mmCIF file of C-alpha atoms and ligand atoms in Angstrom:
data_model
loop_
_atom_site.group_PDB
_atom_site.id
_atom_site.type_symbol
_atom_site.label_atom_id
_atom_site.label_comp_id
_atom_site.label_asym_id
_atom_site.label_seq_id
_atom_site.Cartn_x
_atom_site.Cartn_y
_atom_site.Cartn_z
ATOM 1 C CA MET A 1 -17.555 45.183 -42.855
ATOM 2 C CA GLU A 2 -16.951 48.394 -41.275
ATOM 3 C CA ILE A 3 -17.944 50.400 -37.947
ATOM 4 C CA SER A 4 -17.339 54.407 -38.455
ATOM 5 C CA SER A 5 -18.141 55.523 -35.366
ATOM 6 C CA LEU A 6 -19.073 54.797 -32.195
ATOM 7 C CA HIS A 7 -21.133 56.273 -29.200
ATOM 8 C CA ILE A 8 -21.059 54.987 -25.447
ATOM 9 C CA GLU A 9 -22.974 56.427 -22.594
ATOM 10 C CA ASN A 10 -22.728 55.310 -18.761
ATOM 11 C CA PHE A 11 -21.237 52.518 -19.879
ATOM 12 C CA ARG A 12 -18.691 51.252 -17.283
ATOM 13 C CA SER A 13 -15.939 53.984 -17.135
ATOM 14 C CA PHE A 14 -17.520 56.074 -19.779
ATOM 15 C CA GLN A 15 -19.589 58.525 -19.340
ATOM 16 C CA LYS A 16 -19.880 59.875 -22.444
ATOM 17 C CA SER A 17 -17.540 59.179 -25.598
ATOM 18 C CA GLU A 18 -17.677 59.542 -29.282
ATOM 19 C CA PHE A 19 -15.074 57.454 -31.271
ATOM 20 C CA ASN A 20 -14.573 57.426 -35.323
ATOM 21 C CA PHE A 21 -12.519 54.587 -36.798
ATOM 22 C CA SER A 22 -10.474 53.749 -39.607
ATOM 23 C CA PRO A 23 -11.747 51.267 -42.082
ATOM 24 C CA SER A 24 -8.254 49.032 -41.284
ATOM 25 C CA TYR A 25 -5.937 49.314 -38.183
ATOM 26 C CA ASN A 26 -7.217 50.819 -35.157
ATOM 27 C CA ILE A 27 -5.220 50.947 -32.173
ATOM 28 C CA ILE A 28 -6.127 51.339 -28.817
ATOM 29 C CA THR A 29 -4.030 52.334 -26.088
ATOM 30 C CA GLY A 30 -3.710 53.645 -22.833
ATOM 31 C CA LYS A 31 -2.023 52.557 -19.017
ATOM 32 C CA ASN A 32 -4.269 49.791 -16.884
ATOM 33 C CA SER A 33 -7.603 50.884 -16.105
ATOM 34 C CA THR A 34 -8.492 53.271 -19.115
ATOM 35 C CA GLY A 35 -11.300 51.658 -20.846
ATOM 36 C CA LYS A 36 -9.620 49.547 -23.725
ATOM 37 C CA THR A 37 -11.431 46.965 -23.246
ATOM 38 C CA THR A 38 -14.441 48.357 -22.458
ATOM 39 C CA ILE A 39 -14.520 50.062 -25.613
ATOM 40 C CA LEU A 40 -13.890 46.409 -27.418
ATOM 41 C CA GLU A 41 -17.210 45.006 -24.815
ATOM 42 C CA SER A 42 -19.242 47.793 -26.124
ATOM 43 C CA ILE A 43 -18.565 46.621 -29.891
ATOM 44 C CA TYR A 44 -19.174 43.248 -29.081
ATOM 45 C CA LEU A 45 -22.169 43.541 -27.573
ATOM 46 C CA ALA A 46 -23.842 45.240 -30.376
ATOM 47 C CA SER A 47 -23.236 42.403 -32.351
ATOM 48 C CA SER A 48 -23.837 39.962 -30.383
ATOM 49 C CA GLY A 49 -26.033 41.043 -27.349
ATOM 50 C CA LYS A 50 -23.531 39.688 -24.872
ATOM 51 C CA SER A 51 -20.856 41.060 -23.024
ATOM 52 C CA PHE A 52 -17.707 39.371 -23.173
ATOM 53 C CA ILE A 53 -16.621 40.220 -19.334
ATOM 54 C CA THR A 54 -20.709 39.583 -17.806
ATOM 55 C CA SER A 55 -23.659 37.986 -18.154
ATOM 56 C CA HIS A 56 -25.081 40.224 -16.576
ATOM 57 C CA LEU A 57 -25.569 43.383 -18.847
ATOM 58 C CA LEU A 58 -26.597 45.448 -16.212
ATOM 59 C CA ASN A 59 -23.109 45.235 -14.820
ATOM 60 C CA CYS A 60 -22.132 47.516 -17.642
ATOM 61 C CA VAL A 61 -24.297 50.459 -16.296
ATOM 62 C CA SER A 62 -21.771 53.000 -14.401
ATOM 63 C CA PHE A 63 -21.803 52.856 -10.996
ATOM 64 C CA ASN A 64 -24.420 55.280 -9.420
ATOM 65 C CA LYS A 65 -25.859 55.486 -13.141
ATOM 66 C CA GLN A 66 -29.390 54.039 -14.206
ATOM 67 C CA TYR A 67 -29.029 52.988 -17.736
ATOM 68 C CA PHE A 68 -26.199 52.877 -20.423
ATOM 69 C CA PHE A 69 -26.241 53.490 -23.960
ATOM 70 C CA ILE A 70 -24.523 52.208 -27.208
ATOM 71 C CA SER A 71 -25.029 53.827 -30.649
ATOM 72 C CA LEU A 72 -23.101 52.346 -33.758
ATOM 73 C CA ILE A 73 -22.778 53.125 -37.247
ATOM 74 C CA PHE A 74 -21.386 49.870 -39.568
ATOM 75 C CA GLN A 75 -21.537 50.050 -42.998
ATOM 76 C CA ASP A 76 -21.959 46.336 -44.873
ATOM 77 C CA SER A 77 -21.585 45.565 -48.470
ATOM 78 C CA LEU A 78 -24.780 47.217 -49.374
ATOM 79 C CA ARG A 79 -25.124 50.453 -47.205
ATOM 80 C CA GLY A 80 -24.805 52.127 -43.686
ATOM 81 C CA LYS A 81 -26.921 50.896 -40.611
ATOM 82 C CA ASN A 82 -27.290 52.185 -37.298
ATOM 83 C CA ILE A 83 -27.611 49.847 -34.319
ATOM 84 C CA ASN A 84 -28.861 51.853 -30.768
ATOM 85 C CA ILE A 85 -28.568 49.945 -27.564
ATOM 86 C CA LEU A 86 -30.222 51.523 -24.416
ATOM 87 C CA ILE A 87 -29.843 49.196 -20.858
ATOM 88 C CA GLY A 88 -31.218 50.266 -17.906
ATOM 89 C CA ASN A 89 -33.175 49.248 -14.876
ATOM 90 C CA GLY A 90 -36.940 48.181 -16.103
ATOM 91 C CA LYS A 91 -35.687 49.269 -19.697
ATOM 92 C CA LYS A 92 -34.222 47.297 -22.816
ATOM 93 C CA GLU A 93 -34.810 49.178 -25.778
ATOM 94 C CA ILE A 94 -32.593 47.979 -29.340
ATOM 95 C CA GLN A 95 -33.242 49.758 -32.159
ATOM 96 C CA LEU A 96 -31.946 49.016 -35.677
ATOM 97 C CA ASN A 97 -31.955 52.122 -38.215
ATOM 98 C CA HIS A 98 -33.729 54.021 -35.123
ATOM 99 C CA LYS A 99 -36.940 51.378 -35.586
ATOM 100 C CA LYS A 100 -37.820 49.632 -32.402
ATOM 101 C CA THR A 101 -36.807 45.923 -32.912
ATOM 102 C CA LYS A 102 -38.243 43.111 -30.242
ATOM 103 C CA GLY A 103 -34.966 42.086 -29.146
ATOM 104 C CA PHE A 104 -31.411 41.524 -29.708
ATOM 105 C CA PHE A 105 -32.238 38.130 -31.882
ATOM 106 C CA GLU A 106 -33.179 40.567 -34.669
ATOM 107 C CA ILE A 107 -29.887 42.342 -34.703
ATOM 108 C CA ILE A 108 -27.966 39.126 -33.879
ATOM 109 C CA GLY A 109 -25.749 37.824 -37.044
ATOM 110 C CA MET A 110 -25.381 41.266 -38.751
ATOM 111 C CA LEU A 111 -22.543 42.534 -37.925
ATOM 112 C CA PRO A 112 -19.941 39.805 -37.738
ATOM 113 C CA VAL A 113 -17.003 40.239 -35.336
ATOM 114 C CA ILE A 114 -14.605 37.848 -33.920
ATOM 115 C CA PHE A 115 -13.104 38.576 -30.569
ATOM 116 C CA LEU A 116 -9.818 37.185 -29.293
ATOM 117 C CA ASN A 117 -7.869 37.875 -25.990
ATOM 118 C CA TYR A 118 -5.969 35.276 -23.600
ATOM 119 C CA LYS A 119 -9.122 33.222 -23.200
ATOM 120 C CA VAL A 120 -9.205 31.811 -27.256
ATOM 121 C CA VAL A 121 -7.056 29.255 -25.708
ATOM 122 C CA ASP A 122 -9.780 28.039 -23.643
ATOM 123 C CA ILE A 123 -11.157 26.581 -27.256
ATOM 124 C CA ILE A 124 -8.443 23.933 -26.998
ATOM 125 C CA LYS A 125 -7.796 23.574 -23.227
ATOM 126 C CA GLY A 126 -11.285 24.558 -21.766
ATOM 127 C CA SER A 127 -14.487 22.462 -21.258
ATOM 128 C CA PRO A 128 -16.439 21.141 -24.483
ATOM 129 C CA GLU A 129 -19.062 23.879 -23.842
ATOM 130 C CA LYS A 130 -16.153 26.185 -25.461
ATOM 131 C CA ARG A 131 -15.634 24.343 -28.436
ATOM 132 C CA ARG A 132 -19.041 24.384 -28.965
ATOM 133 C CA ASN A 133 -19.460 28.042 -28.281
ATOM 134 C CA PHE A 134 -17.087 28.568 -31.065
ATOM 135 C CA LEU A 135 -19.066 26.115 -33.608
ATOM 136 C CA ASN A 136 -22.007 28.466 -32.835
ATOM 137 C CA HIS A 137 -20.622 31.869 -33.046
ATOM 138 C CA TRP A 138 -19.322 30.563 -36.482
ATOM 139 C CA LEU A 139 -22.729 28.678 -38.072
ATOM 140 C CA ILE A 140 -24.527 32.554 -36.243
ATOM 141 C CA PHE A 141 -22.487 34.177 -39.023
ATOM 142 C CA THR A 142 -22.414 31.914 -41.949
ATOM 143 C CA ASP A 143 -25.825 30.297 -41.712
ATOM 144 C CA PRO A 144 -28.687 32.597 -41.601
ATOM 145 C CA THR A 145 -31.238 30.215 -39.459
ATOM 146 C CA TYR A 146 -28.688 28.755 -37.308
ATOM 147 C CA TYR A 147 -29.477 31.258 -34.296
ATOM 148 C CA SER A 148 -32.999 30.433 -34.078
ATOM 149 C CA GLU A 149 -32.627 26.854 -34.628
ATOM 150 C CA LEU A 150 -30.573 27.063 -31.653
ATOM 151 C CA SER A 151 -32.550 29.426 -29.952
ATOM 152 C CA ASN A 152 -35.437 27.004 -30.175
ATOM 153 C CA TYR A 153 -33.473 24.022 -28.953
ATOM 154 C CA TYR A 154 -32.519 25.880 -25.670
ATOM 155 C CA THR A 155 -35.971 26.884 -25.269
ATOM 156 C CA LEU A 156 -36.806 23.175 -25.491
ATOM 157 C CA LEU A 157 -33.910 21.844 -23.426
ATOM 158 C CA TYR A 158 -34.793 24.686 -20.552
ATOM 159 C CA GLN A 159 -38.649 22.987 -20.980
ATOM 160 C CA ARG A 160 -37.843 19.637 -21.105
ATOM 161 C CA ASN A 161 -34.994 19.825 -18.119
ATOM 162 C CA ALA A 162 -37.532 21.805 -15.627
ATOM 163 C CA LEU A 163 -40.271 18.822 -16.589
ATOM 164 C CA LEU A 164 -37.575 16.275 -15.383
ATOM 165 C CA LYS A 165 -36.799 18.031 -12.253
ATOM 166 C CA ASN A 166 -40.624 17.768 -11.511
ATOM 167 C CA MET A 167 -41.169 15.092 -8.623
ATOM 168 C CA ASP A 168 -44.593 14.226 -10.658
ATOM 169 C CA ILE A 169 -44.112 13.724 -14.343
ATOM 170 C CA SER A 170 -46.426 13.878 -16.836
ATOM 171 C CA ARG A 171 -44.748 11.194 -19.434
ATOM 172 C CA GLU A 172 -46.736 12.162 -22.115
ATOM 173 C CA LEU A 173 -45.819 16.035 -22.058
ATOM 174 C CA LEU A 174 -41.753 14.744 -21.793
ATOM 175 C CA SER A 175 -42.646 12.247 -24.606
ATOM 176 C CA ILE A 176 -44.237 15.429 -27.138
ATOM 177 C CA LEU A 177 -40.794 17.569 -25.794
ATOM 178 C CA SER A 178 -38.754 14.453 -27.009
ATOM 179 C CA ASN A 179 -40.679 14.667 -30.525
ATOM 180 C CA LYS A 180 -39.810 18.489 -30.645
ATOM 181 C CA ILE A 181 -36.566 18.592 -29.396
ATOM 182 C CA ILE A 182 -35.414 15.313 -32.069
ATOM 183 C CA PRO A 183 -35.398 17.215 -35.235
ATOM 184 C CA VAL A 184 -34.086 20.817 -34.180
ATOM 185 C CA GLY A 185 -30.969 19.037 -32.480
ATOM 186 C CA ARG A 186 -30.398 16.591 -35.621
ATOM 187 C CA VAL A 187 -30.506 20.089 -37.761
ATOM 188 C CA ILE A 188 -27.554 21.501 -35.675
ATOM 189 C CA GLN A 189 -25.906 18.530 -35.138
ATOM 190 C CA GLN A 190 -25.823 18.240 -38.935
ATOM 191 C CA LYS A 191 -24.879 21.981 -39.640
ATOM 192 C CA ARG A 192 -22.401 21.729 -37.395
ATOM 193 C CA LYS A 193 -20.671 18.506 -38.365
ATOM 194 C CA GLU A 194 -20.733 20.183 -42.163
ATOM 195 C CA ALA A 195 -18.300 23.738 -40.716
ATOM 196 C CA VAL A 196 -16.060 20.979 -39.383
ATOM 197 C CA SER A 197 -15.495 18.766 -42.224
ATOM 198 C CA SER A 198 -14.295 22.358 -43.906
ATOM 199 C CA LEU A 199 -11.901 23.121 -40.696
ATOM 200 C CA ASN A 200 -9.209 20.457 -41.325
ATOM 201 C CA ASP A 201 -7.266 21.613 -44.375
ATOM 202 C CA ILE A 202 -7.485 25.688 -43.721
ATOM 203 C CA VAL A 203 -6.433 25.184 -39.918
ATOM 204 C CA GLN A 204 -3.431 23.373 -40.965
ATOM 205 C CA LYS A 205 -2.511 26.022 -43.182
ATOM 206 C CA ASN A 206 -3.386 29.071 -40.997
ATOM 207 C CA PHE A 207 -0.987 26.833 -38.227
ATOM 208 C CA TYR A 208 1.497 26.995 -40.477
ATOM 209 C CA LYS A 209 1.423 30.855 -41.101
ATOM 210 C CA ILE A 210 1.885 31.024 -37.638
ATOM 211 C CA SER A 211 4.338 28.868 -35.883
ATOM 212 C CA GLY A 212 6.173 27.977 -39.496
ATOM 213 C CA LYS A 213 5.667 23.947 -38.462
ATOM 214 C CA ASN A 214 4.024 21.369 -40.715
ATOM 215 C CA VAL A 215 1.419 19.128 -38.687
ATOM 216 C CA LYS A 216 -1.549 17.449 -39.470
ATOM 217 C CA ILE A 217 -4.395 18.946 -37.299
ATOM 218 C CA GLU A 218 -7.713 17.138 -37.652
ATOM 219 C CA PHE A 219 -11.206 17.639 -36.119
ATOM 220 C CA ILE A 220 -13.789 14.949 -35.108
ATOM 221 C CA TYR A 221 -17.015 15.936 -34.208
ATOM 222 C CA ASN A 222 -18.807 13.519 -31.792
ATOM 223 C CA SER A 223 -22.350 13.965 -31.626
ATOM 224 C CA SER A 224 -24.704 12.536 -28.967
ATOM 225 C CA PRO A 225 -27.446 11.647 -31.005
ATOM 226 C CA THR A 226 -30.992 12.867 -29.752
ATOM 227 C CA GLU A 227 -32.459 9.834 -31.096
ATOM 228 C CA LYS A 228 -31.571 8.102 -28.166
ATOM 229 C CA LEU A 229 -33.883 10.100 -26.066
ATOM 230 C CA LEU A 230 -36.727 7.666 -27.660
ATOM 231 C CA LYS A 231 -34.562 4.299 -26.880
ATOM 232 C CA ASN A 232 -36.176 1.900 -24.046
ATOM 233 C CA GLY A 233 -35.522 3.087 -20.769
ATOM 234 C CA MET A 234 -33.841 6.399 -21.595
ATOM 235 C CA GLU A 235 -36.912 8.298 -19.993
ATOM 236 C CA ASN A 236 -36.092 6.461 -16.543
ATOM 237 C CA ALA A 237 -32.715 6.993 -16.507
ATOM 238 C CA GLU A 238 -33.262 10.797 -17.445
ATOM 239 C CA ILE A 239 -36.135 10.904 -14.693
ATOM 240 C CA GLN A 240 -33.436 9.853 -12.503
ATOM 241 C CA ARG A 241 -30.684 11.845 -13.156
ATOM 242 C CA LYS A 242 -33.239 15.084 -13.437
ATOM 243 C CA ARG A 243 -31.844 16.006 -17.160
ATOM 244 C CA THR A 244 -31.829 15.454 -21.286
ATOM 245 C CA LEU A 245 -29.042 13.161 -21.393
ATOM 246 C CA PHE A 246 -28.579 13.202 -25.232
ATOM 247 C CA GLY A 247 -28.753 16.270 -27.892
ATOM 248 C CA PRO A 248 -26.206 18.460 -29.343
ATOM 249 C CA HIS A 249 -25.495 20.498 -25.817
ATOM 250 C CA LEU A 250 -23.381 17.559 -25.055
ATOM 251 C CA ASP A 251 -21.631 17.317 -28.377
ATOM 252 C CA GLU A 252 -17.612 17.370 -28.639
ATOM 253 C CA LEU A 253 -15.190 18.696 -30.890
ATOM 254 C CA GLU A 254 -11.892 16.716 -30.534
ATOM 255 C CA ILE A 255 -8.982 17.960 -31.710
ATOM 256 C CA LEU A 256 -5.730 16.302 -32.755
ATOM 257 C CA MET A 257 -2.554 17.339 -33.753
ATOM 258 C CA ASP A 258 -0.186 14.732 -35.326
ATOM 259 C CA GLY A 259 -2.936 11.951 -34.063
ATOM 260 C CA ILE A 260 -2.347 13.433 -30.325
ATOM 261 C CA ARG A 261 -5.196 15.403 -28.377
ATOM 262 C CA VAL A 262 -4.234 19.043 -28.298
ATOM 263 C CA ARG A 263 -6.104 19.243 -24.459
ATOM 264 C CA GLU A 264 -4.322 17.086 -22.568
ATOM 265 C CA PHE A 265 -1.059 17.202 -24.546
ATOM 266 C CA SER A 266 0.226 20.368 -26.721
ATOM 267 C CA SER A 267 2.228 23.330 -24.805
ATOM 268 C CA LEU A 268 0.515 26.333 -24.087
ATOM 269 C CA GLY A 269 1.941 28.245 -27.308
ATOM 270 C CA GLU A 270 0.984 25.001 -29.148
ATOM 271 C CA ALA A 271 -2.422 25.734 -27.596
ATOM 272 C CA TYR A 272 -2.616 29.314 -28.825
ATOM 273 C CA SER A 273 -1.674 28.581 -32.014
ATOM 274 C CA ILE A 274 -4.220 26.230 -33.201
ATOM 275 C CA ALA A 275 -7.217 28.619 -31.054
ATOM 276 C CA PHE A 276 -5.880 31.546 -33.477
ATOM 277 C CA ALA A 277 -5.262 28.886 -36.210
ATOM 278 C CA MET A 278 -9.127 28.274 -35.735
ATOM 279 C CA ARG A 279 -10.540 31.810 -35.165
ATOM 280 C CA PHE A 280 -8.933 32.897 -38.363
ATOM 281 C CA ALA A 281 -10.457 29.941 -40.410
ATOM 282 C CA GLU A 282 -13.849 31.424 -38.836
ATOM 283 C CA LYS A 283 -12.933 34.116 -40.335
ATOM 284 C CA GLU A 284 -12.392 33.068 -43.689
ATOM 285 C CA SER A 285 -15.310 31.260 -43.634
ATOM 286 C CA ILE A 286 -17.659 34.262 -42.932
ATOM 287 C CA LYS A 287 -15.646 36.351 -45.415
ATOM 288 C CA GLY A 288 -16.315 33.520 -48.100
ATOM 289 C CA LYS A 289 -20.001 32.882 -47.285
ATOM 290 C CA ARG A 290 -21.045 36.701 -46.714
ATOM 291 C CA GLY A 291 -18.378 38.579 -49.089
ATOM 292 C CA GLU A 292 -17.274 40.557 -46.573
ATOM 293 C CA GLU A 293 -14.543 40.522 -44.128
ATOM 294 C CA PRO A 294 -15.667 40.133 -40.265
ATOM 295 C CA ILE A 295 -14.318 42.808 -37.798
ATOM 296 C CA LEU A 296 -11.460 41.473 -35.469
ATOM 297 C CA LEU A 297 -11.770 42.603 -31.857
ATOM 298 C CA MET A 298 -7.650 41.590 -30.481
ATOM 299 C CA ASP A 299 -7.453 42.508 -26.469
ATOM 300 C CA ASP A 300 -4.161 42.384 -25.505
ATOM 301 C CA PHE A 301 -3.005 39.180 -27.071
ATOM 302 C CA PHE A 302 0.374 39.315 -27.175
ATOM 303 C CA SER A 303 1.614 38.164 -23.819
ATOM 304 C CA ASP A 304 1.716 34.402 -24.221
ATOM 305 C CA LEU A 305 3.255 34.289 -27.842
ATOM 306 C CA ASP A 306 6.401 34.775 -28.815
ATOM 307 C CA GLU A 307 7.915 37.393 -30.687
ATOM 308 C CA THR A 308 7.833 35.320 -34.415
ATOM 309 C CA ARG A 309 4.532 34.136 -33.841
ATOM 310 C CA ARG A 310 2.890 37.685 -32.632
ATOM 311 C CA GLU A 311 4.109 39.232 -35.625
ATOM 312 C CA ASN A 312 3.012 35.496 -38.084
ATOM 313 C CA VAL A 313 -0.770 36.750 -35.744
ATOM 314 C CA LEU A 314 -0.855 40.208 -36.660
ATOM 315 C CA ARG A 315 0.189 39.460 -40.779
ATOM 316 C CA MET A 316 -2.623 37.244 -40.645
ATOM 317 C CA THR A 317 -5.060 40.710 -39.839
ATOM 318 C CA GLU A 318 -4.424 42.860 -42.954
ATOM 319 C CA ASP A 319 -7.582 42.470 -44.239
ATOM 320 C CA GLY A 320 -10.930 44.303 -43.155
ATOM 321 C CA GLN A 321 -11.212 46.539 -39.906
ATOM 322 C CA ILE A 322 -9.021 45.515 -37.149
ATOM 323 C CA PHE A 323 -9.508 47.026 -33.375
ATOM 324 C CA LEU A 324 -6.383 46.215 -31.159
ATOM 325 C CA THR A 325 -5.771 47.336 -27.355
ATOM 326 C CA THR A 326 -2.183 47.119 -26.211
ATOM 327 C CA LEU A 327 -0.686 48.786 -23.226
ATOM 328 C CA ASN A 328 2.687 49.468 -25.186
ATOM 329 C CA LEU A 329 2.745 50.879 -28.950
ATOM 330 C CA ASN A 330 6.535 49.502 -28.802
ATOM 331 C CA ILE A 331 5.736 45.492 -29.700
ATOM 332 C CA ILE A 332 3.220 46.675 -32.713
ATOM 333 C CA PRO A 333 5.575 46.688 -36.046
ATOM 334 C CA LYS A 334 6.471 49.879 -37.614
ATOM 335 C CA ASP A 335 4.572 49.213 -40.813
ATOM 336 C CA VAL A 336 0.885 48.240 -38.925
ATOM 337 C CA LEU A 337 1.633 51.443 -36.575
ATOM 338 C CA ASP A 338 2.067 53.709 -39.516
ATOM 339 C CA LYS A 339 -1.363 52.412 -41.118
ATOM 340 C CA ALA A 340 -3.053 52.325 -37.792
ATOM 341 C CA LYS A 341 -5.682 54.920 -36.217
ATOM 342 C CA ILE A 342 -4.116 55.463 -32.804
ATOM 343 C CA ILE A 343 -6.633 56.063 -30.472
ATOM 344 C CA SER A 344 -5.058 57.188 -26.969
ATOM 345 C CA LEU A 345 -7.159 57.053 -23.682
HETATM 346 N N1 ATP B 401 -20.320 49.488 -14.084
HETATM 347 C C1 ATP B 401 -18.677 50.262 -13.837
HETATM 348 N N2 ATP B 401 -18.997 51.638 -13.754
HETATM 349 C C2 ATP B 401 -18.009 52.368 -13.962
HETATM 350 N N3 ATP B 401 -16.692 51.696 -14.019
HETATM 351 C C3 ATP B 401 -16.124 50.673 -14.195
HETATM 352 C C4 ATP B 401 -17.501 49.527 -14.145
HETATM 353 N N4 ATP B 401 -17.131 48.602 -14.431
HETATM 354 C C5 ATP B 401 -15.483 48.212 -14.262
HETATM 355 N N5 ATP B 401 -15.295 49.420 -14.494
HETATM 356 C C6 ATP B 401 -13.900 50.357 -14.507
HETATM 357 O O1 ATP B 401 -13.708 50.980 -15.579
HETATM 358 C C7 ATP B 401 -12.460 50.399 -15.602
HETATM 359 C C8 ATP B 401 -11.581 50.301 -16.994
HETATM 360 O O2 ATP B 401 -11.945 48.936 -17.382
HETATM 361 P P1 ATP B 401 -11.432 48.386 -18.592
HETATM 362 O O3 ATP B 401 -11.026 46.851 -18.539
HETATM 363 O O4 ATP B 401 -11.689 48.457 -19.671
HETATM 364 O O5 ATP B 401 -9.464 49.245 -18.838
HETATM 365 P P2 ATP B 401 -8.251 48.601 -19.841
HETATM 366 O O6 ATP B 401 -7.960 49.640 -20.382
HETATM 367 O O7 ATP B 401 -8.356 47.301 -20.832
HETATM 368 O O8 ATP B 401 -7.609 48.431 -18.438
HETATM 369 P P3 ATP B 401 -6.069 47.233 -18.688
HETATM 370 O O9 ATP B 401 -4.724 47.369 -19.473
HETATM 371 O O10 ATP B 401 -5.802 46.387 -17.485
HETATM 372 O O11 ATP B 401 -6.760 46.082 -19.477
HETATM 373 C C9 ATP B 401 -11.837 49.971 -14.292
HETATM 374 O O12 ATP B 401 -10.843 50.777 -13.642
HETATM 375 C C10 ATP B 401 -12.989 49.049 -14.064
HETATM 376 O O13 ATP B 401 -12.714 49.275 -12.728
HETATM 377 MG MG1 MG B 402 -8.216 45.376 -20.990
#
């Protein structure tokens, strides 16, 4: 999988810019606020329909402009494809190969992209939602029906929670929604469990490559069973608390290193190394399932890893297309620089 070109218009600080990329390393360099992260953001948006900076895509429209436009050409194992995104006041048009689509859901899953920045450590140190997001992202790119199942689950959850907030609640409607949401929740939990069961060995191996340390890393998927929604008395508890009390939106992925919970006890460097090991495991799994490398976006991640770990992480990125941003080209190993296309802003 590789992106050959990107055209952006009125996207944050870019008025109109065109970039052509190398199928291997692309190193985007420039002083602070020259737009390095913005380029990665536009690629990520074409992959996921989201920004990793804002939850309001309209914030990406350049100040004093009415819309932004992104056009991206990429190549999968079969052929070239084009995604066009136009978003502005009252406008949202997503095109695939110059044909209008009904929305982002038609393109999500097509262009596998893994984004890494300093926040990667949130997978380890952050709330359970960050670990669920990790699993969701992974499954969206390896399981063709997961995204629609997840969207369906969240639509039902939204409806159910809205109902539970009602003063005059219809028990019949609540029970209808329970019966609808339970099987969808079960499918999601089953898929996440299967994905997690394949993590242990590969993350351990990747952690060794990054840190040189041989430790035992275990993943335990604790699911909050949706079936419990039908348990006696549960509806009353939910009406009192005004929300859905069981389901995959509350699941937790527990991570242990030599038997110790990493969320509480790992050092920041260890947490970074495990987090990178997990994202690289995701990368390998996407490659295994789809037969093509996902694209790696790495935003100035270097500061929290020592030099050895930083080089080890870079060594693990040798296959596929990679976008790196950095303030300082001197910290990139020479052999990587020699292979790379340098984009200076
Ligand atoms: N909607 C917008 N319209 C215009 N400019 C914007 C908008 N949103 C952000 N900017 C500006 O875009 C500039 C580029 O930001 P970006 O984060 O891409 O820079 P960067 O090169 O990654 O910087 P750093 O080295 O500090 O990480 C910033 O000066 C920011 O204020
Ligand atoms: Mg930046």
